[in-house]
CSV table of C-alpha atoms in Angstrom, one decimal:
chain,number,residue,atom,x,y,z
S,164,UNK,CA,-50.0,-6.1,-18.2
S,165,UNK,CA,-52.6,-7.7,-20.7
S,166,UNK,CA,-54.0,-6.2,-23.9
S,167,UNK,CA,-57.0,-3.9,-23.6
S,168,UNK,CA,-60.2,-5.2,-25.4
S,169,UNK,CA,-62.9,-2.7,-24.2
S,170,UNK,CA,-64.6,0.2,-26.0
S,171,UNK,CA,-62.5,2.9,-24.3
S,172,UNK,CA,-60.0,4.6,-26.8
S,173,UNK,CA,-56.7,2.7,-26.8
S,174,UNK,CA,-54.6,5.8,-26.4
S,175,UNK,CA,-55.7,6.0,-22.8
S,176,UNK,CA,-53.8,2.8,-21.8
S,177,UNK,CA,-50.2,1.9,-22.6
S,178,UNK,CA,-49.7,-0.5,-25.5
S,179,UNK,CA,-47.1,-3.2,-25.7
S,180,UNK,CA,-44.9,-0.9,-27.7
S,181,UNK,CA,-45.1,1.9,-25.1
S,182,UNK,CA,-44.3,-0.6,-22.4
S,183,UNK,CA,-41.2,-1.7,-24.3
S,184,UNK,CA,-40.1,1.9,-24.7
S,185,UNK,CA,-40.6,2.5,-21.0
S,186,UNK,CA,-38.5,-0.6,-20.2
S,187,UNK,CA,-35.7,0.6,-22.4
S,188,UNK,CA,-35.9,4.1,-20.8
S,189,UNK,CA,-35.8,2.6,-17.3
S,190,UNK,CA,-32.8,0.5,-18.3
S,191,UNK,CA,-30.9,3.6,-19.6
S,192,UNK,CA,-31.7,5.6,-16.5
S,193,UNK,CA,-30.5,2.7,-14.3
S,194,UNK,CA,-27.3,2.5,-16.3
S,195,UNK,CA,-26.8,6.2,-15.8
S,196,UNK,CA,-27.4,5.9,-12.0
S,197,UNK,CA,-24.8,3.1,-11.9
S,198,UNK,CA,-22.2,5.5,-13.4
S,199,UNK,CA,-22.9,8.0,-10.7
S,200,UNK,CA,-22.0,5.5,-8.0
S,201,UNK,CA,-18.5,6.9,-8.3
S,202,UNK,CA,-17.5,10.5,-8.4
S,203,UNK,CA,-14.3,11.1,-10.3
S,204,UNK,CA,-11.9,13.8,-9.2
S,205,UNK,CA,-9.0,13.0,-11.6
S,206,UNK,CA,-9.5,16.4,-13.2
S,207,UNK,CA,-8.3,18.0,-10.0
S,208,UNK,CA,-4.8,18.1,-8.6
S,209,UNK,CA,-4.7,16.3,-5.3
S,210,UNK,CA,-1.9,17.0,-2.8
S,211,UNK,CA,-1.8,14.8,0.3
S,212,UNK,CA,0.4,14.2,3.4
S,213,UNK,CA,0.5,10.8,5.2
S,214,UNK,CA,2.1,10.1,8.5
S,215,UNK,CA,2.5,6.4,9.4
S,216,UNK,CA,4.1,4.3,12.1
S,217,UNK,CA,5.2,1.4,9.9
S,218,UNK,CA,8.8,0.2,10.4
S,219,UNK,CA,10.9,-2.2,8.2
S,220,UNK,CA,11.7,-4.7,10.9
S,221,UNK,CA,12.9,-8.3,10.6
S,222,UNK,CA,12.5,-11.2,13.0
S,223,UNK,CA,14.7,-14.3,12.7
S,224,UNK,CA,14.0,-17.4,14.9
S,225,UNK,CA,15.8,-20.7,15.2
S,226,UNK,CA,13.7,-23.3,17.0
S,227,UNK,CA,16.4,-25.9,17.5
S,228,UNK,CA,18.9,-23.5,19.1
S,229,UNK,CA,16.1,-21.5,20.7
S,230,UNK,CA,17.6,-18.2,19.5
S,231,UNK,CA,16.0,-15.1,17.9
S,232,UNK,CA,17.2,-11.9,16.3
S,233,UNK,CA,15.0,-8.8,16.0
S,234,UNK,CA,16.4,-6.1,13.8
S,235,UNK,CA,14.7,-2.7,13.7
S,236,UNK,CA,15.5,0.8,12.3
S,237,UNK,CA,15.5,3.7,14.6
S,238,UNK,CA,12.5,5.4,13.0
S,239,UNK,CA,9.2,6.2,14.9
S,240,UNK,CA,7.3,7.9,12.1
S,241,UNK,CA,7.4,8.3,8.4
S,242,UNK,CA,6.0,11.1,6.3
S,243,UNK,CA,4.8,10.7,2.7
S,244,UNK,CA,4.0,13.7,0.4
S,245,UNK,CA,1.8,12.8,-2.6
S,246,UNK,CA,0.5,14.4,-5.8
S,247,UNK,CA,-2.1,12.9,-8.1
S,248,UNK,CA,-3.5,14.3,-11.3
S,249,UNK,CA,-5.5,12.5,-14.1
S,250,UNK,CA,-4.0,9.0,-14.4
S,251,UNK,CA,-0.6,9.6,-12.7
S,252,UNK,CA,0.4,9.8,-9.1
S,253,UNK,CA,3.7,10.2,-7.3
S,254,UNK,CA,4.7,10.0,-3.6
S,255,UNK,CA,7.9,10.7,-1.7
S,256,UNK,CA,8.5,9.2,1.7
S,257,UNK,CA,11.1,10.2,4.3
S,258,UNK,CA,11.6,10.6,8.1
S,259,UNK,CA,11.7,14.3,9.1
S,260,UNK,CA,13.4,15.6,12.2
S,261,UNK,CA,10.3,17.3,13.6
S,262,UNK,CA,8.5,13.9,13.8
S,263,UNK,CA,11.1,12.5,16.2
S,264,UNK,CA,13.4,10.9,13.6
S,265,UNK,CA,16.2,8.8,15.1
S,266,UNK,CA,15.1,9.2,18.7
S,267,UNK,CA,17.7,8.1,21.3
S,268,UNK,CA,20.5,8.0,18.7
S,269,UNK,CA,23.0,7.5,21.5
S,270,UNK,CA,21.3,4.2,22.4
S,271,UNK,CA,19.8,3.0,19.1
S,272,UNK,CA,22.1,4.6,16.5
S,273,UNK,CA,21.1,6.6,13.4
S,274,UNK,CA,18.8,5.3,10.7
S,275,UNK,CA,17.5,6.8,7.5
S,276,UNK,CA,14.5,6.1,5.2
S,277,UNK,CA,13.7,7.1,1.7
S,278,UNK,CA,10.9,5.9,-0.7
S,279,UNK,CA,9.6,6.9,-4.1
S,280,UNK,CA,6.3,5.7,-5.4
S,281,UNK,CA,4.7,6.0,-8.9
S,282,UNK,CA,1.3,4.9,-9.9
S,283,UNK,CA,-0.7,4.8,-13.2
S,284,UNK,CA,-4.5,4.4,-13.5
S,285,UNK,CA,-5.7,2.7,-16.6
S,286,UNK,CA,-9.4,2.0,-16.3
S,287,UNK,CA,-9.8,-0.7,-13.7
S,288,UNK,CA,-6.1,-1.5,-13.8
S,289,UNK,CA,-3.6,0.1,-11.4
S,290,UNK,CA,0.2,-0.2,-12.1
S,291,UNK,CA,2.6,0.8,-9.3
S,292,UNK,CA,6.4,1.2,-9.1
S,293,UNK,CA,8.4,2.0,-6.0
S,294,UNK,CA,12.0,2.3,-4.7
S,295,UNK,CA,12.9,2.4,-1.0
S,296,UNK,CA,16.0,2.3,1.1
S,297,UNK,CA,16.4,1.9,4.8
S,298,UNK,CA,19.8,2.0,6.5
S,299,UNK,CA,20.9,1.7,10.1
S,300,UNK,CA,19.5,-1.0,12.3
S,301,UNK,CA,19.7,-2.0,16.0
S,302,UNK,CA,19.0,-5.3,17.7
S,303,UNK,CA,15.7,-4.9,19.6
S,304,UNK,CA,16.4,-8.0,21.8
S,305,UNK,CA,19.9,-7.0,22.8
S,306,UNK,CA,19.5,-8.4,26.2
S,307,UNK,CA,19.3,-11.9,24.7
S,308,UNK,CA,22.9,-11.5,23.6
S,309,UNK,CA,24.2,-9.3,26.5
S,310,UNK,CA,22.6,-10.5,29.8
S,311,UNK,CA,24.1,-7.6,31.8
S,312,UNK,CA,22.7,-5.0,29.4
S,313,UNK,CA,20.3,-2.4,31.0
S,314,UNK,CA,17.6,-0.9,28.9
S,315,UNK,CA,17.7,2.9,28.9
S,316,UNK,CA,21.2,3.1,30.1
S,317,UNK,CA,23.3,0.9,27.7
S,318,UNK,CA,23.3,1.2,24.0
S,319,UNK,CA,21.7,-1.5,21.9
S,320,UNK,CA,23.8,-3.7,19.6
S,321,UNK,CA,23.9,-1.7,16.3
S,322,UNK,CA,24.5,-2.3,12.6
S,323,UNK,CA,24.9,1.2,11.4
S,324,UNK,CA,26.0,0.2,7.9
S,325,UNK,CA,23.3,-2.4,7.4
S,326,UNK,CA,20.8,-1.4,4.7
S,327,UNK,CA,18.0,-2.8,2.7
S,328,UNK,CA,16.9,-1.7,-0.8
S,329,UNK,CA,13.7,-2.6,-2.6
S,330,UNK,CA,12.9,-2.1,-6.3
S,331,UNK,CA,9.2,-3.1,-6.6
S,332,UNK,CA,6.3,-3.2,-9.0
S,333,UNK,CA,2.6,-4.2,-8.6
S,334,UNK,CA,-0.3,-4.8,-11.0
S,335,UNK,CA,-3.9,-4.7,-9.7
S,336,UNK,CA,-7.3,-5.2,-11.3
S,337,UNK,CA,-10.6,-4.2,-9.7
S,338,UNK,CA,-13.4,-6.7,-10.7
S,339,UNK,CA,-16.4,-4.6,-9.7
S,340,UNK,CA,-16.8,-1.5,-11.9
S,341,UNK,CA,-19.1,0.1,-9.3
S,342,UNK,CA,-16.5,-0.1,-6.6
S,343,UNK,CA,-13.9,2.7,-6.1
S,344,UNK,CA,-10.5,1.3,-5.1
S,345,UNK,CA,-9.0,4.8,-5.7
S,346,UNK,CA,-11.4,6.3,-3.2
S,347,UNK,CA,-9.9,4.4,-0.2
S,348,UNK,CA,-6.3,4.2,-1.3
S,349,UNK,CA,-5.5,7.3,-3.3
S,350,UNK,CA,-8.6,9.6,-2.6
S,351,UNK,CA,-9.0,10.7,-6.2
S,352,UNK,CA,-12.5,9.3,-6.4
S,353,UNK,CA,-15.6,9.2,-4.1
S,354,UNK,CA,-17.7,6.1,-3.5
S,355,UNK,CA,-21.4,7.3,-3.2
S,356,UNK,CA,-23.0,3.9,-2.7
S,357,UNK,CA,-21.8,1.1,-0.3
S,358,UNK,CA,-20.1,-1.6,-2.3
S,359,UNK,CA,-17.4,-4.2,-2.3
S,360,UNK,CA,-15.1,-5.9,-4.8
S,361,UNK,CA,-12.4,-8.5,-5.2
S,362,UNK,CA,-9.1,-7.0,-6.3
S,363,UNK,CA,-6.5,-9.2,-7.8
S,364,UNK,CA,-2.9,-8.0,-7.3
S,365,UNK,CA,0.5,-9.3,-8.5
S,366,UNK,CA,3.5,-8.0,-6.6
S,367,UNK,CA,7.1,-8.5,-7.8
S,368,UNK,CA,10.2,-6.9,-6.4
S,369,UNK,CA,14.0,-7.2,-6.2
S,370,UNK,CA,15.7,-6.7,-2.8
S,371,UNK,CA,19.2,-6.2,-1.4
S,372,UNK,CA,20.0,-6.8,2.2
S,373,UNK,CA,23.6,-5.9,2.8
S,374,UNK,CA,25.8,-5.6,6.0
S,375,UNK,CA,28.0,-3.2,4.0
S,376,UNK,CA,31.3,-3.9,5.9
S,377,UNK,CA,34.7,-2.9,4.4
S,378,UNK,CA,36.5,-6.3,4.7
S,379,UNK,CA,33.7,-8.8,5.0
S,380,UNK,CA,30.9,-9.4,2.6
S,381,UNK,CA,27.6,-10.5,4.0
S,382,UNK,CA,24.6,-9.8,1.8
S,383,UNK,CA,21.4,-11.4,0.4
S,384,UNK,CA,19.9,-10.6,-2.9
S,385,UNK,CA,16.4,-11.9,-3.6
S,386,UNK,CA,13.5,-11.6,-6.0
S,387,UNK,CA,9.9,-11.9,-4.7
S,388,UNK,CA,6.8,-12.6,-6.6
S,389,UNK,CA,3.4,-13.1,-5.0
S,390,UNK,CA,-0.2,-13.2,-5.9
S,391,UNK,CA,-2.7,-11.4,-3.5
S,392,UNK,CA,-6.5,-11.7,-3.9
S,393,UNK,CA,-7.9,-8.9,-1.7
S,394,UNK,CA,-11.5,-8.2,-0.8
S,395,UNK,CA,-12.5,-4.6,0.0
S,396,UNK,CA,-15.9,-3.3,1.2
S,397,UNK,CA,-16.8,0.3,1.7
S,398,UNK,CA,-19.7,1.4,3.8
S,399,UNK,CA,-20.9,4.9,3.0
S,400,UNK,CA,-21.9,6.3,6.4
S,401,UNK,CA,-22.9,9.8,5.2
S,402,UNK,CA,-22.6,12.1,2.2
S,403,UNK,CA,-19.0,12.7,3.1
S,404,UNK,CA,-18.0,9.8,5.4
S,405,UNK,CA,-17.0,6.3,4.7
S,406,UNK,CA,-15.7,3.2,6.5
S,407,UNK,CA,-13.8,0.6,4.6
S,408,UNK,CA,-12.4,-2.8,5.5
S,409,UNK,CA,-10.1,-5.2,3.7
S,410,UNK,CA,-8.5,-8.6,4.0
S,411,UNK,CA,-5.7,-9.9,1.8
S,412,UNK,CA,-4.0,-13.3,2.0
S,413,UNK,CA,-1.1,-14.0,-0.4
S,414,UNK,CA,1.2,-16.7,-1.5
S,415,UNK,CA,4.5,-16.3,-3.3
S,416,UNK,CA,8.0,-17.4,-4.1
S,417,UNK,CA,11.4,-16.0,-3.0
S,418,UNK,CA,14.5,-16.7,-5.1
S,419,UNK,CA,17.4,-15.9,-2.9
S,420,UNK,CA,21.2,-15.6,-3.4
S,421,UNK,CA,23.3,-15.2,-0.3
S,422,UNK,CA,27.0,-14.1,-0.5
S,423,UNK,CA,29.3,-14.3,2.6
S,424,UNK,CA,33.0,-14.2,3.3
S,425,UNK,CA,35.8,-12.1,1.8
S,426,UNK,CA,36.3,-11.1,-1.8
S,427,UNK,CA,38.9,-13.8,-2.5
S,428,UNK,CA,37.0,-16.5,-0.7
S,429,UNK,CA,33.3,-15.9,-1.2
S,430,UNK,CA,30.6,-18.5,-0.4
S,431,UNK,CA,27.5,-18.3,-2.6
S,432,UNK,CA,24.2,-20.1,-1.7
S,433,UNK,CA,21.1,-20.1,-3.8
S,434,UNK,CA,17.7,-21.0,-2.4
S,435,UNK,CA,14.0,-20.9,-3.2
S,436,UNK,CA,11.4,-20.3,-0.5
S,437,UNK,CA,7.6,-20.3,-0.3
S,438,UNK,CA,6.4,-17.0,1.2
S,439,UNK,CA,3.1,-16.4,3.0
S,440,UNK,CA,1.4,-13.2,4.0
S,441,UNK,CA,-1.8,-12.2,5.7
S,442,UNK,CA,-2.9,-8.6,6.0
S,443,UNK,CA,-5.9,-6.4,6.5
S,444,UNK,CA,-7.1,-3.0,7.7
S,445,UNK,CA,-9.8,-0.5,8.4
S,446,UNK,CA,-10.1,3.0,7.0
S,447,UNK,CA,-12.3,5.7,8.3
S,448,UNK,CA,-12.3,8.7,6.0
S,449,UNK,CA,-13.9,12.0,5.1
S,450,UNK,CA,-14.1,13.4,1.5
S,451,UNK,CA,-15.6,16.6,0.2
S,452,UNK,CA,-15.0,18.4,-3.1
S,453,UNK,CA,-11.8,19.9,-1.7
S,454,UNK,CA,-10.9,18.5,1.6
S,455,UNK,CA,-10.0,14.8,2.4
S,456,UNK,CA,-8.7,13.3,5.6
S,457,UNK,CA,-8.8,10.0,7.4
S,458,UNK,CA,-7.2,7.3,9.6
S,459,UNK,CA,-6.1,3.8,8.6
S,460,UNK,CA,-5.3,1.0,11.0
S,461,UNK,CA,-3.5,-2.0,9.4
S,462,UNK,CA,-1.8,-5.3,10.2
S,463,UNK,CA,0.4,-7.6,8.2
S,464,UNK,CA,2.2,-10.8,8.9
S,465,UNK,CA,4.9,-12.1,6.5
S,466,UNK,CA,6.8,-15.3,7.0
S,467,UNK,CA,8.8,-18.1,5.3
S,468,UNK,CA,10.7,-21.1,6.5
S,469,UNK,CA,14.4,-21.1,5.6
S,470,UNK,CA,14.6,-24.7,6.8
S,471,UNK,CA,12.8,-27.0,9.2
S,472,UNK,CA,14.2,-25.1,12.2
S,473,UNK,CA,14.6,-21.5,11.0
S,474,UNK,CA,11.8,-18.9,10.3
S,475,UNK,CA,12.0,-15.3,9.1
S,476,UNK,CA,9.1,-13.1,10.0
S,477,UNK,CA,8.0,-9.5,9.6
S,478,UNK,CA,4.8,-8.8,11.6
S,479,UNK,CA,3.5,-5.3,11.8
S,480,UNK,CA,0.6,-3.4,13.3
S,481,UNK,CA,0.6,0.3,12.3
S,482,UNK,CA,-1.6,3.4,11.7
S,483,UNK,CA,-1.7,6.0,8.9
S,484,UNK,CA,-3.1,9.5,9.3
S,485,UNK,CA,-3.7,11.4,6.1
S,486,UNK,CA,-4.9,14.9,5.0
S,487,UNK,CA,-5.3,16.2,1.5
S,488,UNK,CA,-6.6,19.0,-0.6
S,489,UNK,CA,-8.1,19.1,-4.2
S,490,UNK,CA,-7.9,22.1,-6.5
S,491,UNK,CA,-8.1,23.0,-10.2
S,492,UNK,CA,-4.9,22.6,-12.2
S,493,UNK,CA,-3.2,25.5,-13.9
S,494,UNK,CA,-4.6,26.2,-17.4
S,495,UNK,CA,-1.3,25.3,-19.0
S,496,UNK,CA,-1.3,21.9,-17.4
S,497,UNK,CA,-5.0,21.4,-18.1
S,498,UNK,CA,-4.3,22.2,-21.7
S,499,UNK,CA,-1.7,19.5,-22.0
S,500,UNK,CA,-4.1,16.8,-20.8
S,501,UNK,CA,-7.3,18.2,-22.4
S,502,UNK,CA,-6.2,19.9,-25.6
S,503,UNK,CA,-9.6,19.2,-27.2
S,504,UNK,CA,-11.1,21.7,-24.7
S,505,UNK,CA,-9.1,24.6,-26.3
């Protein structure tokens, strides 16, 4: 707008100084509106239950010999119970009996699953720690090794002592400050405006895969490290409903140590592999001030080449159903985290 040069009193039209003040005011209001793009519920205790269909299966294939081995635990569903408050979260996972744990034990054997997860939120950084153990596997493709085997009548080939352990950590950073990663993964925030973000994650874990036999040693110990750039986008469908999608390719290294034989005559082999992964998913969720629930559908494909002929894969397609509740913390707990209020 230009300067006024007529005879009308100048206080009836905005001057350049007033326009500048209005611009500053508009900028401040806009900044305040950006901060309300995310509603924070970290001052509430959030308890949540997840039921998922994911299994820790392994698929080994040799192209030259035209053989394959599909190992799978006898677990149909897994249950996770979670608690989040302020910047800390913890989850415990197991397979309960009422969800059909170890179905068909007489055919597939008995399996067990346990997992503990811890997470810490530091601004746009998320640090995770986890420990998991799965024991008891059966050979899904038993018929390839026993041609006369009849499904439903004969037991599968079983490795009841075989177990896998994982000691893992992850570090993630959310690049867009107006995108809520915690809304779609941990449900302790709410995304009010449709938005997306690139999230960079570094995963590093130590694994043990052990046949656990008395006289024979056959185990692999390996350390994985991989970098995973993930893109998330959340569509806000309604005041309380959202739809989120993500895609995450990753590339990493596996440092492996294989031990086989007997104690007095043990063969040790060290190898380094390039690992690849592609995953993604869709999440439809509901969130109010107290109630949260939703459904996730995910896929992941992990693979690496042991040599020119052998490939190890872990492909999965699974769903997650979750339900949670938010409530005020006890005053004693609130006082510990917010002593300045008292």
